PDB file of C-alpha atoms in Angstrom:
ATOM      1  CA  MET A1392       0.000   0.000   0.000  1.00 92.00           C
ATOM      2  CA  VAL A1393       1.163   3.514  -0.798  1.00 97.00           C
ATOM      3  CA  GLN A1394      -0.371   6.646   0.717  1.00 97.00           C
ATOM      4  CA  ARG A1395       0.321  10.190  -0.378  1.00 98.00           C
ATOM      5  CA  ILE A1396       0.794  12.818   2.331  1.00 98.00           C
ATOM      6  CA  ASP A1397       1.528  16.432   1.449  1.00 98.00           C
ATOM      7  CA  VAL A1398       4.334  18.294   3.203  1.00 98.00           C
ATOM      8  CA  THR A1399       4.552  22.089   3.165  1.00 97.00           C
ATOM      9  CA  ALA A1400       8.035  23.514   2.692  1.00 97.00           C
ATOM     10  CA  ALA A1401       9.201  26.597   4.583  1.00 93.00           C
ATOM     11  CA  ASP A1402       8.726  28.731   1.459  1.00 93.00           C
ATOM     12  CA  GLY A1403       5.269  27.310   0.749  1.00 94.00           C
ATOM     13  CA  VAL A1404       6.227  24.803  -1.964  1.00 96.00           C
ATOM     14  CA  ARG A1405       3.957  21.752  -1.789  1.00 98.00           C
ATOM     15  CA  LEU A1406       5.882  18.486  -1.560  1.00 98.00           C
ATOM     16  CA  ALA A1407       4.427  15.030  -2.247  1.00 98.00           C
ATOM     17  CA  ALA A1408       5.558  12.416   0.276  1.00 98.00           C
ATOM     18  CA  TRP A1409       4.642   8.769  -0.186  1.00 98.00           C
ATOM     19  CA  GLU A1410       4.336   6.327   2.698  1.00 98.00           C
ATOM     20  CA  PHE A1411       4.892   2.681   1.785  1.00 97.00           C
ATOM     21  CA  ARG A1412       3.085   0.167   3.974  1.00 91.00           C
ATOM     22  CA  GLU A1413       3.490  -3.567   4.124  1.00 76.00           C
ATOM     23  CA  ALA A1414      -0.076  -4.609   3.281  1.00 64.00           C
ATOM     24  CA  ALA A1415      -0.027  -8.031   4.961  1.00 50.00           C
ATOM     25  CA  ALA A1416       0.913  -6.479   8.288  1.00 43.00           C
ATOM     26  CA  GLU A1417      -1.922  -3.933   8.220  1.00 43.00           C
ATOM     27  CA  PRO A1418      -4.901  -5.459   6.355  1.00 39.00           C
ATOM     28  CA  GLU A1419      -7.460  -3.083   7.889  1.00 39.00           C
ATOM     29  CA  ALA A1420      -5.389  -0.035   6.963  1.00 36.00           C
ATOM     30  CA  ALA A1421      -5.471  -0.762   3.244  1.00 34.00           C
ATOM     31  CA  GLY A1422      -8.896   0.703   2.553  1.00 37.00           C
ATOM     32  CA  SER A1423      -8.439   3.665   4.859  1.00 34.00           C
ATOM     33  CA  ALA A1424      -5.020   4.438   3.358  1.00 35.00           C
ATOM     34  CA  ALA A1425      -6.445   4.434  -0.154  1.00 34.00           C
ATOM     35  CA  ALA A1426      -9.336   6.625   0.950  1.00 33.00           C
ATOM     36  CA  ALA A1427      -7.030   8.966   2.843  1.00 34.00           C
ATOM     37  CA  SER A1428      -4.745   9.450  -0.133  1.00 35.00           C
ATOM     38  CA  GLY A1429      -6.908  12.071  -1.780  1.00 36.00           C
ATOM     39  CA  SER A1430      -7.902  13.814   1.444  1.00 32.00           C
ATOM     40  CA  ALA A1431      -4.332  13.917   2.746  1.00 36.00           C
ATOM     41  CA  ALA A1432      -3.179  15.527  -0.468  1.00 36.00           C
ATOM     42  CA  GLY A1433      -5.718  18.282  -0.103  1.00 36.00           C
ATOM     43  CA  SER A1434      -5.669  18.808   3.662  1.00 35.00           C
ATOM     44  CA  GLY A1435      -1.973  19.425   4.295  1.00 39.00           C
ATOM     45  CA  ALA A1436       0.625  17.654   6.372  1.00 38.00           C
ATOM     46  CA  GLY A1437      -1.088  17.872   9.755  1.00 38.00           C
ATOM     47  CA  SER A1438      -3.994  15.524   9.186  1.00 35.00           C
ATOM     48  CA  GLY A1439      -2.018  13.325   6.775  1.00 40.00           C
ATOM     49  CA  ALA A1440       0.815  12.803   9.217  1.00 40.00           C
ATOM     50  CA  GLY A1441      -1.549  11.879  12.006  1.00 38.00           C
ATOM     51  CA  SER A1442      -3.256   9.128  10.019  1.00 37.00           C
ATOM     52  CA  ALA A1443       0.072   7.810   8.740  1.00 40.00           C
ATOM     53  CA  ALA A1444       1.761   7.624  12.103  1.00 42.00           C
ATOM     54  CA  GLY A1445       0.172   4.324  13.007  1.00 42.00           C
ATOM     55  CA  SER A1446      -2.767   2.740  14.770  1.00 40.00           C
ATOM     56  CA  GLY A1447      -1.764   2.752  18.411  1.00 43.00           C
ATOM     57  CA  GLY A1448       0.925   0.036  18.318  1.00 51.00           C
ATOM     58  CA  PRO A1449       4.618   0.595  18.961  1.00 63.00           C
ATOM     59  CA  GLN A1450       6.027   3.166  16.576  1.00 82.00           C
ATOM     60  CA  ARG A1451       8.233   1.697  13.871  1.00 91.00           C
ATOM     61  CA  PRO A1452      11.632   3.254  13.181  1.00 95.00           C
ATOM     62  CA  GLY A1453      11.291   5.957  10.533  1.00 97.00           C
ATOM     63  CA  VAL A1454      13.064   5.928   7.164  1.00 98.00           C
ATOM     64  CA  LEU A1455      13.112   8.793   4.666  1.00 98.00           C
ATOM     65  CA  LEU A1456      14.159   7.944   1.096  1.00 98.00           C
ATOM     66  CA  LEU A1457      15.621  10.753  -1.036  1.00 98.00           C
ATOM     67  CA  HIS A1458      15.995  10.251  -4.782  1.00 98.00           C
ATOM     68  CA  GLY A1459      18.664  11.843  -6.949  1.00 97.00           C
ATOM     69  CA  LEU A1460      18.512  14.645  -9.493  1.00 98.00           C
ATOM     70  CA  MET A1461      15.781  13.942 -12.081  1.00 98.00           C
ATOM     71  CA  GLY A1462      14.453  11.099  -9.919  1.00 98.00           C
ATOM     72  CA  ARG A1463      11.164  10.545  -8.132  1.00 98.00           C
ATOM     73  CA  ALA A1464       9.944   8.881  -4.949  1.00 98.00           C
ATOM     74  CA  PHE A1465       8.710   5.777  -6.768  1.00 97.00           C
ATOM     75  CA  HIS A1466      12.238   4.948  -7.853  1.00 97.00           C
ATOM     76  CA  TRP A1467      12.483   3.582  -4.311  1.00 98.00           C
ATOM     77  CA  ALA A1468       9.467   1.238  -4.602  1.00 97.00           C
ATOM     78  CA  GLY A1469      11.549  -1.946  -4.637  1.00 97.00           C
ATOM     79  CA  THR A1470      13.638  -0.842  -1.664  1.00 98.00           C
ATOM     80  CA  ALA A1471      10.565   0.376   0.216  1.00 98.00           C
ATOM     81  CA  ARG A1472       8.926  -3.040  -0.090  1.00 97.00           C
ATOM     82  CA  TRP A1473      11.474  -4.807   2.068  1.00 97.00           C
ATOM     83  CA  LEU A1474      12.135  -1.832   4.320  1.00 97.00           C
ATOM     84  CA  SER A1475       8.445  -1.543   5.221  1.00 97.00           C
ATOM     85  CA  GLU A1476       8.408  -5.039   6.735  1.00 95.00           C
ATOM     86  CA  HIS A1477       9.871  -3.576   9.939  1.00 94.00           C
ATOM     87  CA  ARG A1478       9.984   0.192   9.477  1.00 96.00           C
ATOM     88  CA  ARG A1479       7.832   3.193   8.672  1.00 97.00           C
ATOM     89  CA  VAL A1480       9.013   4.145   5.190  1.00 98.00           C
ATOM     90  CA  VAL A1481       8.412   7.464   3.435  1.00 98.00           C
ATOM     91  CA  ALA A1482       9.847   8.547   0.087  1.00 98.00           C
ATOM     92  CA  LEU A1483       9.823  12.215  -0.881  1.00 98.00           C
ATOM     93  CA  ASP A1484       9.326  13.745  -4.315  1.00 98.00           C
ATOM     94  CA  GLN A1485      11.823  16.557  -3.916  1.00 98.00           C
ATOM     95  CA  ARG A1486      10.930  20.028  -5.149  1.00 98.00           C
ATOM     96  CA  GLY A1487      10.725  20.226  -8.930  1.00 97.00           C
ATOM     97  CA  HIS A1488      10.478  16.425  -9.184  1.00 98.00           C
ATOM     98  CA  GLY A1489       7.699  13.874  -9.428  1.00 97.00           C
ATOM     99  CA  GLN A1490       4.377  15.231  -8.181  1.00 97.00           C
ATOM    100  CA  SER A1491       5.848  17.948  -5.980  1.00 98.00           C
ATOM    101  CA  ASP A1492       5.551  21.565  -7.059  1.00 97.00           C
ATOM    102  CA  ARG A1493       8.099  23.261  -9.247  1.00 95.00           C
ATOM    103  CA  PRO A1494       9.379  26.500  -7.708  1.00 92.00           C
ATOM    104  CA  PRO A1495       8.012  29.421  -9.746  1.00 88.00           C
ATOM    105  CA  PRO A1496      10.432  31.055 -12.201  1.00 85.00           C
ATOM    106  CA  GLY A1497      11.800  34.446 -11.337  1.00 83.00           C
ATOM    107  CA  PRO A1498      14.719  36.213  -9.682  1.00 84.00           C
ATOM    108  CA  GLY A1499      14.575  33.928  -6.636  1.00 85.00           C
ATOM    109  CA  ILE A1500      14.836  30.672  -8.564  1.00 90.00           C
ATOM    110  CA  LEU A1501      18.491  30.086  -7.635  1.00 88.00           C
ATOM    111  CA  SER A1502      17.697  30.077  -3.924  1.00 91.00           C
ATOM    112  CA  SER A1503      14.462  28.138  -4.516  1.00 95.00           C
ATOM    113  CA  LEU A1504      16.508  25.331  -6.086  1.00 96.00           C
ATOM    114  CA  GLY A1505      19.561  25.691  -3.855  1.00 96.00           C
ATOM    115  CA  ARG A1506      21.027  23.395  -1.245  1.00 97.00           C
ATOM    116  CA  GLU A1507      19.348  25.175   1.642  1.00 97.00           C
ATOM    117  CA  ALA A1508      15.911  24.609   0.101  1.00 97.00           C
ATOM    118  CA  PHE A1509      16.422  20.886  -0.502  1.00 98.00           C
ATOM    119  CA  VAL A1510      17.807  20.304   2.999  1.00 98.00           C
ATOM    120  CA  ALA A1511      14.978  22.337   4.553  1.00 98.00           C
ATOM    121  CA  ASP A1512      12.449  20.231   2.622  1.00 98.00           C
ATOM    122  CA  ALA A1513      13.882  16.992   4.011  1.00 98.00           C
ATOM    123  CA  GLU A1514      13.880  18.516   7.493  1.00 98.00           C
ATOM    124  CA  ALA A1515      10.226  19.544   7.070  1.00 98.00           C
ATOM    125  CA  ALA A1516       9.294  16.020   5.967  1.00 98.00           C
ATOM    126  CA  VAL A1517      10.983  14.451   8.995  1.00 98.00           C
ATOM    127  CA  GLU A1518       9.365  16.874  11.433  1.00 98.00           C
ATOM    128  CA  GLN A1519       5.879  17.138   9.920  1.00 98.00           C
ATOM    129  CA  LEU A1520       5.551  13.369   9.470  1.00 98.00           C
ATOM    130  CA  GLY A1521       6.995  12.499  12.881  1.00 98.00           C
ATOM    131  CA  LEU A1522       9.824  10.332  11.513  1.00 98.00           C
ATOM    132  CA  ALA A1523      12.581  11.273  13.954  1.00 98.00           C
ATOM    133  CA  PRO A1524      14.913   9.745  14.896  1.00 97.00           C
ATOM    134  CA  VAL A1525      15.067   8.905  11.206  1.00 98.00           C
ATOM    135  CA  THR A1526      17.290   6.817   8.976  1.00 98.00           C
ATOM    136  CA  LEU A1527      18.056   8.758   5.794  1.00 98.00           C
ATOM    137  CA  ILE A1528      18.780   6.833   2.596  1.00 98.00           C
ATOM    138  CA  GLY A1529      19.807   9.011  -0.325  1.00 98.00           C
ATOM    139  CA  HIS A1530      20.873   8.353  -3.900  1.00 98.00           C
ATOM    140  CA  SER A1531      23.202  10.775  -5.689  1.00 98.00           C
ATOM    141  CA  MET A1532      21.986  14.334  -5.033  1.00 98.00           C
ATOM    142  CA  GLY A1533      19.544  12.922  -2.487  1.00 98.00           C
ATOM    143  CA  ALA A1534      22.507  11.498  -0.584  1.00 98.00           C
ATOM    144  CA  LEU A1535      24.084  14.949  -0.443  1.00 98.00           C
ATOM    145  CA  THR A1536      20.831  16.338   0.938  1.00 98.00           C
ATOM    146  CA  ALA A1537      20.765  13.518   3.478  1.00 98.00           C
ATOM    147  CA  TRP A1538      24.263  14.071   4.842  1.00 98.00           C
ATOM    148  CA  GLN A1539      23.823  17.842   4.924  1.00 98.00           C
ATOM    149  CA  LEU A1540      20.682  17.367   7.030  1.00 98.00           C
ATOM    150  CA  ALA A1541      22.460  14.839   9.269  1.00 98.00           C
ATOM    151  CA  ALA A1542      25.289  17.346   9.811  1.00 98.00           C
ATOM    152  CA  ARG A1543      22.954  20.244  10.605  1.00 98.00           C
ATOM    153  CA  ARG A1544      20.285  18.416  12.615  1.00 98.00           C
ATOM    154  CA  PRO A1545      21.925  15.450  14.369  1.00 98.00           C
ATOM    155  CA  ASP A1546      18.989  15.386  16.778  1.00 98.00           C
ATOM    156  CA  LEU A1547      16.729  14.240  13.931  1.00 98.00           C
ATOM    157  CA  VAL A1548      18.941  11.609  12.287  1.00 98.00           C
ATOM    158  CA  GLU A1549      19.732   8.157  13.645  1.00 97.00           C
ATOM    159  CA  ALA A1550      21.581   6.647  10.678  1.00 98.00           C
ATOM    160  CA  LEU A1551      22.530   7.453   7.097  1.00 98.00           C
ATOM    161  CA  VAL A1552      23.070   5.555   3.839  1.00 98.00           C
ATOM    162  CA  ILE A1553      24.946   7.361   1.047  1.00 98.00           C
ATOM    163  CA  CYS A1554      24.349   5.783  -2.360  1.00 98.00           C
ATOM    164  CA  ASP A1555      26.897   6.683  -5.075  1.00 98.00           C
ATOM    165  CA  MET A1556      27.454  10.383  -4.356  1.00 98.00           C
ATOM    166  CA  ARG A1557      30.796  12.154  -4.455  1.00 98.00           C
ATOM    167  CA  ALA A1558      32.009  14.614  -1.814  1.00 98.00           C
ATOM    168  CA  SER A1559      34.455  16.348  -4.163  1.00 97.00           C
ATOM    169  CA  ALA A1560      33.619  19.213  -6.512  1.00 97.00           C
ATOM    170  CA  LEU A1561      32.668  18.208 -10.062  1.00 95.00           C
ATOM    171  CA  GLY A1562      33.408  21.571 -11.698  1.00 94.00           C
ATOM    172  CA  GLU A1563      32.184  23.748 -14.544  1.00 94.00           C
ATOM    173  CA  ALA A1564      33.155  21.296 -17.301  1.00 96.00           C
ATOM    174  CA  SER A1565      30.772  18.762 -15.796  1.00 95.00           C
ATOM    175  CA  GLN A1566      27.957  21.304 -15.785  1.00 97.00           C
ATOM    176  CA  GLN A1567      28.555  22.161 -19.445  1.00 97.00           C
ATOM    177  CA  GLU A1568      28.548  18.477 -20.359  1.00 97.00           C
ATOM    178  CA  TRP A1569      25.144  18.102 -18.727  1.00 97.00           C
ATOM    179  CA  GLU A1570      23.723  21.080 -20.598  1.00 97.00           C
ATOM    180  CA  GLU A1571      24.944  19.649 -23.909  1.00 97.00           C
ATOM    181  CA  TRP A1572      23.548  16.241 -22.973  1.00 98.00           C
ATOM    182  CA  PHE A1573      20.115  17.718 -22.272  1.00 98.00           C
ATOM    183  CA  HIS A1574      20.084  19.278 -25.736  1.00 97.00           C
ATOM    184  CA  ARG A1575      20.661  15.846 -27.282  1.00 97.00           C
ATOM    185  CA  TRP A1576      17.533  14.288 -25.823  1.00 98.00           C
ATOM    186  CA  PRO A1577      15.256  13.395 -28.778  1.00 98.00           C
ATOM    187  CA  LEU A1578      12.090  14.808 -27.224  1.00 98.00           C
ATOM    188  CA  PRO A1579       9.301  13.986 -27.323  1.00 98.00           C
ATOM    189  CA  PHE A1580       9.660  10.204 -27.246  1.00 98.00           C
ATOM    190  CA  PRO A1581       6.893   8.437 -29.199  1.00 98.00           C
ATOM    191  CA  THR A1582       6.410   5.862 -26.412  1.00 98.00           C
ATOM    192  CA  GLN A1583       7.678   5.182 -22.912  1.00 98.00           C
ATOM    193  CA  ASP A1584       9.507   2.126 -24.263  1.00 98.00           C
ATOM    194  CA  ALA A1585      11.303   4.380 -26.752  1.00 98.00           C
ATOM    195  CA  ALA A1586      12.543   6.462 -23.827  1.00 98.00           C
ATOM    196  CA  ARG A1587      13.671   3.301 -22.047  1.00 98.00           C
ATOM    197  CA  ARG A1588      15.631   2.168 -25.102  1.00 98.00           C
ATOM    198  CA  TRP A1589      17.259   5.557 -25.708  1.00 98.00           C
ATOM    199  CA  PHE A1590      18.494   6.033 -22.141  1.00 98.00           C
ATOM    200  CA  GLY A1591      19.457   2.381 -21.776  1.00 96.00           C
ATOM    201  CA  GLU A1592      21.092   1.802 -25.169  1.00 97.00           C
ATOM    202  CA  ASP A1593      21.176   4.707 -27.647  1.00 97.00           C
ATOM    203  CA  ASP A1594      22.249   7.648 -25.482  1.00 97.00           C
ATOM    204  CA  PRO A1595      25.854   8.551 -26.488  1.00 95.00           C
ATOM    205  CA  ARG A1596      26.741   8.607 -22.776  1.00 93.00           C
ATOM    206  CA  VAL A1597      25.996   4.863 -22.521  1.00 94.00           C
ATOM    207  CA  GLU A1598      29.073   2.743 -23.261  1.00 90.00           C
ATOM    208  CA  ARG A1599      27.165  -0.565 -23.202  1.00 91.00           C
ATOM    209  CA  PRO A1600      23.483  -1.483 -22.745  1.00 92.00           C
ATOM    210  CA  ASP A1601      22.300  -0.451 -19.293  1.00 93.00           C
ATOM    211  CA  PRO A1602      18.753  -1.726 -18.561  1.00 93.00           C
ATOM    212  CA  GLY A1603      18.732  -0.193 -15.060  1.00 92.00           C
ATOM    213  CA  ARG A1604      19.432   3.259 -16.461  1.00 95.00           C
ATOM    214  CA  GLY A1605      16.735   2.810 -19.117  1.00 96.00           C
ATOM    215  CA  ALA A1606      14.177   1.797 -16.494  1.00 95.00           C
ATOM    216  CA  PHE A1607      15.155   4.710 -14.236  1.00 96.00           C
ATOM    217  CA  PHE A1608      14.514   7.314 -16.930  1.00 98.00           C
ATOM    218  CA  ALA A1609      11.406   5.624 -18.344  1.00 98.00           C
ATOM    219  CA  GLU A1610       9.780   6.126 -14.938  1.00 97.00           C
ATOM    220  CA  VAL A1611      10.275   9.901 -15.006  1.00 98.00           C
ATOM    221  CA  MET A1612       8.510  10.277 -18.351  1.00 98.00           C
ATOM    222  CA  HIS A1613       4.833  11.173 -18.635  1.00 97.00           C
ATOM    223  CA  GLN A1614       2.514  11.232 -21.617  1.00 98.00           C
ATOM    224  CA  ALA A1615       2.010  14.738 -22.966  1.00 97.00           C
ATOM    225  CA  ALA A1616      -0.097  15.851 -25.918  1.00 97.00           C
ATOM    226  CA  ASP A1617       2.747  15.280 -28.392  1.00 97.00           C
ATOM    227  CA  GLY A1618       4.453  12.241 -26.825  1.00 98.00           C
ATOM    228  CA  TRP A1619       6.454  11.320 -23.720  1.00 98.00           C
ATOM    229  CA  ARG A1620       8.316  14.057 -21.878  1.00 98.00           C
ATOM    230  CA  PRO A1621      10.106  14.328 -18.513  1.00 98.00           C
ATOM    231  CA  LEU A1622       8.167  15.196 -15.367  1.00 97.00           C
ATOM    232  CA  PHE A1623      10.778  17.840 -14.561  1.00 97.00           C
ATOM    233  CA  SER A1624      12.116  20.972 -16.213  1.00 97.00           C
ATOM    234  CA  ARG A1625      15.598  20.333 -17.590  1.00 97.00           C
ATOM    235  CA  ARG A1626      16.417  24.005 -17.045  1.00 96.00           C
ATOM    236  CA  GLN A1627      15.489  23.691 -13.369  1.00 97.00           C
ATOM    237  CA  MET A1628      17.600  20.541 -13.062  1.00 97.00           C
ATOM    238  CA  LEU A1629      20.611  22.455 -14.369  1.00 97.00           C
ATOM    239  CA  THR A1630      19.886  25.298 -11.957  1.00 96.00           C
ATOM    240  CA  ALA A1631      19.651  22.898  -9.010  1.00 97.00           C
ATOM    241  CA  ARG A1632      22.906  21.226 -10.028  1.00 97.00           C
ATOM    242  CA  GLU A1633      24.611  24.614 -10.419  1.00 95.00           C
ATOM    243  CA  THR A1634      24.159  25.237  -6.698  1.00 93.00           C
ATOM    244  CA  TRP A1635      26.331  22.285  -5.598  1.00 95.00           C
ATOM    245  CA  VAL A1636      28.455  21.063  -8.505  1.00 95.00           C
ATOM    246  CA  HIS A1637      31.234  23.632  -7.973  1.00 95.00           C
ATOM    247  CA  ASP A1638      31.701  22.947  -4.270  1.00 95.00           C
ATOM    248  CA  ALA A1639      33.322  20.184  -2.267  1.00 97.00           C
ATOM    249  CA  HIS A1640      31.262  18.811   0.633  1.00 98.00           C
ATOM    250  CA  TRP A1641      33.887  17.164   2.836  1.00 98.00           C
ATOM    251  CA  GLU A1642      33.459  19.551   5.747  1.00 97.00           C
ATOM    252  CA  GLU A1643      29.783  18.758   6.211  1.00 97.00           C
ATOM    253  CA  LEU A1644      30.479  15.054   5.730  1.00 98.00           C
ATOM    254  CA  ALA A1645      32.936  15.171   8.634  1.00 98.00           C
ATOM    255  CA  GLN A1646      30.208  16.681  10.836  1.00 98.00           C
ATOM    256  CA  VAL A1647      27.937  13.642  10.428  1.00 98.00           C
ATOM    257  CA  ARG A1648      28.064  11.813  13.770  1.00 97.00           C
ATOM    258  CA  CYS A1649      25.555   9.016  13.194  1.00 98.00           C
ATOM    259  CA  PRO A1650      26.459   5.575  11.785  1.00 98.00           C
ATOM    260  CA  THR A1651      26.830   5.972   8.021  1.00 98.00           C
ATOM    261  CA  LEU A1652      27.126   3.446   5.213  1.00 98.00           C
ATOM    262  CA  VAL A1653      28.753   4.584   1.949  1.00 98.00           C
ATOM    263  CA  VAL A1654      27.674   2.350  -0.946  1.00 98.00           C
ATOM    264  CA  ARG A1655      29.057   2.537  -4.471  1.00 98.00           C
ATOM    265  CA  GLY A1656      28.452   0.650  -7.675  1.00 96.00           C
ATOM    266  CA  LEU A1657      31.669  -0.802  -9.046  1.00 95.00           C
ATOM    267  CA  ASP A1658      31.030   1.051 -12.325  1.00 94.00           C
ATOM    268  CA  GLY A1659      29.287   4.051 -10.747  1.00 95.00           C
ATOM    269  CA  GLU A1660      30.286   7.686 -10.480  1.00 96.00           C
ATOM    270  CA  LEU A1661      31.843   7.413  -7.019  1.00 97.00           C
ATOM    271  CA  GLY A1662      35.332   5.944  -7.279  1.00 97.00           C
ATOM    272  CA  ARG A1663      36.675   3.471  -4.756  1.00 97.00           C
ATOM    273  CA  ALA A1664      39.460   5.726  -3.476  1.00 98.00           C
ATOM    274  CA  GLU A1665      37.097   8.639  -2.897  1.00 98.00           C
ATOM    275  CA  ALA A1666      34.471   6.399  -1.282  1.00 98.00           C
ATOM    276  CA  GLN A1667      37.032   4.969   1.124  1.00 98.00           C
ATOM    277  CA  GLU A1668      38.259   8.463   1.955  1.00 98.00           C
ATOM    278  CA  MET A1669      34.646   9.443   2.701  1.00 98.00           C
ATOM    279  CA  VAL A1670      34.438   6.503   5.107  1.00 98.00           C
ATOM    280  CA  ARG A1671      37.667   7.619   6.750  1.00 98.00           C
ATOM    281  CA  VAL A1672      36.398  11.188   7.154  1.00 98.00           C
ATOM    282  CA  LEU A1673      33.086  10.055   8.637  1.00 98.00           C
ATOM    283  CA  PRO A1674      33.299   9.566  12.413  1.00 96.00           C
ATOM    284  CA  ALA A1675      31.221   6.360  12.155  1.00 97.00           C
ATOM    285  CA  GLY A1676      31.594   5.407   8.497  1.00 98.00           C
ATOM    286  CA  ARG A1677      31.317   2.000   6.855  1.00 98.00           C
ATOM    287  CA  TYR A1678      31.845   0.918   3.269  1.00 98.00           C
ATOM    288  CA  ALA A1679      30.145  -1.384   0.758  1.00 98.00           C
ATOM    289  CA  GLU A1680      30.437  -1.816  -2.994  1.00 97.00           C
ATOM    290  CA  ILE A1681      28.231  -3.675  -5.436  1.00 97.00           C
ATOM    291  CA  PRO A1682      29.764  -5.488  -8.433  1.00 95.00           C
ATOM    292  CA  ASP A1683      28.143  -5.267 -11.870  1.00 93.00           C
ATOM    293  CA  ALA A1684      26.360  -2.066 -10.888  1.00 94.00           C
ATOM    294  CA  GLY A1685      26.617   1.491 -12.138  1.00 94.00           C
ATOM    295  CA  HIS A1686      25.275   4.765 -10.781  1.00 95.00           C
ATOM    296  CA  TYR A1687      21.698   3.428 -10.593  1.00 95.00           C
ATOM    297  CA  LEU A1688      22.821   0.511  -8.465  1.00 93.00           C
ATOM    298  CA  HIS A1689      19.512  -0.048  -6.657  1.00 94.00           C
ATOM    299  CA  TYR A1690      18.040  -0.616 -10.143  1.00 91.00           C
ATOM    300  CA  ASP A1691      20.983  -2.579 -11.557  1.00 91.00           C
ATOM    301  CA  GLN A1692      21.388  -5.028  -8.689  1.00 95.00           C
ATOM    302  CA  PRO A1693      18.425  -4.787  -6.287  1.00 96.00           C
ATOM    303  CA  ALA A1694      19.249  -8.040  -4.466  1.00 97.00           C
ATOM    304  CA  ALA A1695      22.896  -7.056  -3.944  1.00 98.00           C
ATOM    305  CA  TRP A1696      21.788  -3.564  -2.873  1.00 98.00           C
ATOM    306  CA  ARG A1697      19.535  -5.100  -0.234  1.00 98.00           C
ATOM    307  CA  ALA A1698      22.286  -7.468   0.888  1.00 98.00           C
ATOM    308  CA  ALA A1699      24.627  -4.505   1.401  1.00 98.00           C
ATOM    309  CA  VAL A1700      22.172  -2.203   3.176  1.00 98.00           C
ATOM    310  CA  GLU A1701      19.902  -4.445   5.231  1.00 97.00           C
ATOM    311  CA  PRO A1702      22.534  -5.791   7.678  1.00 97.00           C
ATOM    312  CA  PHE A1703      23.643  -2.224   8.402  1.00 97.00           C
ATOM    313  CA  LEU A1704      20.060  -1.129   9.107  1.00 97.00           C
ATOM    314  CA  ASN A1705      19.360  -4.225  11.191  1.00 95.00           C
ATOM    315  CA  GLY A1706      22.371  -3.375  13.320  1.00 94.00           C
ATOM    316  CA  ILE A1707      20.948   0.100  13.947  1.00 88.00           C
ATOM    317  CA  ARG A1708      17.575  -1.429  14.756  1.00 74.00           C
ATOM    318  CA  ALA A1709      19.171  -3.894  17.210  1.00 76.00           C
ATOM    319  CA  THR A1710      20.912  -1.141  19.141  1.00 74.00           C
ATOM    320  CA  ARG A1711      17.654   0.842  19.216  1.00 67.00           C
ATOM    321  CA  THR A1712      15.730  -2.017  20.858  1.00 62.00           C
TER     322      THR A1712
END
């Protein structure tokens, strides 16, 4: 079962949060969750959070899942299925992504898509939905958001999983490459399968067929009047990336005090040497890598991803009880 609960950001942007429930464990909640989905979306975070918090039993440990740039909450559906067996699991459509609002264009757009805004959104989700002390699991840009929140609000965060995100600066050349790449997208795609094939096989950035990558991007396409287009604004994605791509983030990483697992795909964007240095910098860092996986490792190798992450989370859960 999946229930939508709206979260209101500090600047008024409406954020769609999605709570994943293990249906077999809560058979009576299924109908009420489906019925509450529409009302929670319209009534704000207060009433939605109350209904989602549980039915009087012991509160499950909270998990907040943060997707990467261009992603969406439902990219975490496979992970949320096994997490929800023992935890309260919420995935957030970050601002400008999925079914959350896009910040309005204008002179304030840089701050509306900046690091402070994304971190504040995650903080609002944790507080408004009553998830603390929360485990944050972030992929790529979502991992950066997660460790920045853990550094700034250690009182809210119990544990952290960083999935294939670098702490070093990527630089202006990287930003220009992304802008050129966006211009090469053959939009609109005639079908969702055409989008899957292009991103998984035909994109010049793909060295060999990558089904996980194709599936990742197919899920962020929606059917428009003229074909299939992304749910997000590519211009806004570049703006959001502009606010962190030039900076290194080692200092904030070193301020993360909670147990942290750094996971990389063997063929991902985070190199082994940098990942191991991140573990060294973290006061309570641990390391895992997944063979035969690229940047979208939870799509490429879901079983291996679970095998790497679940023992770490179970260890946190054991110390909590």
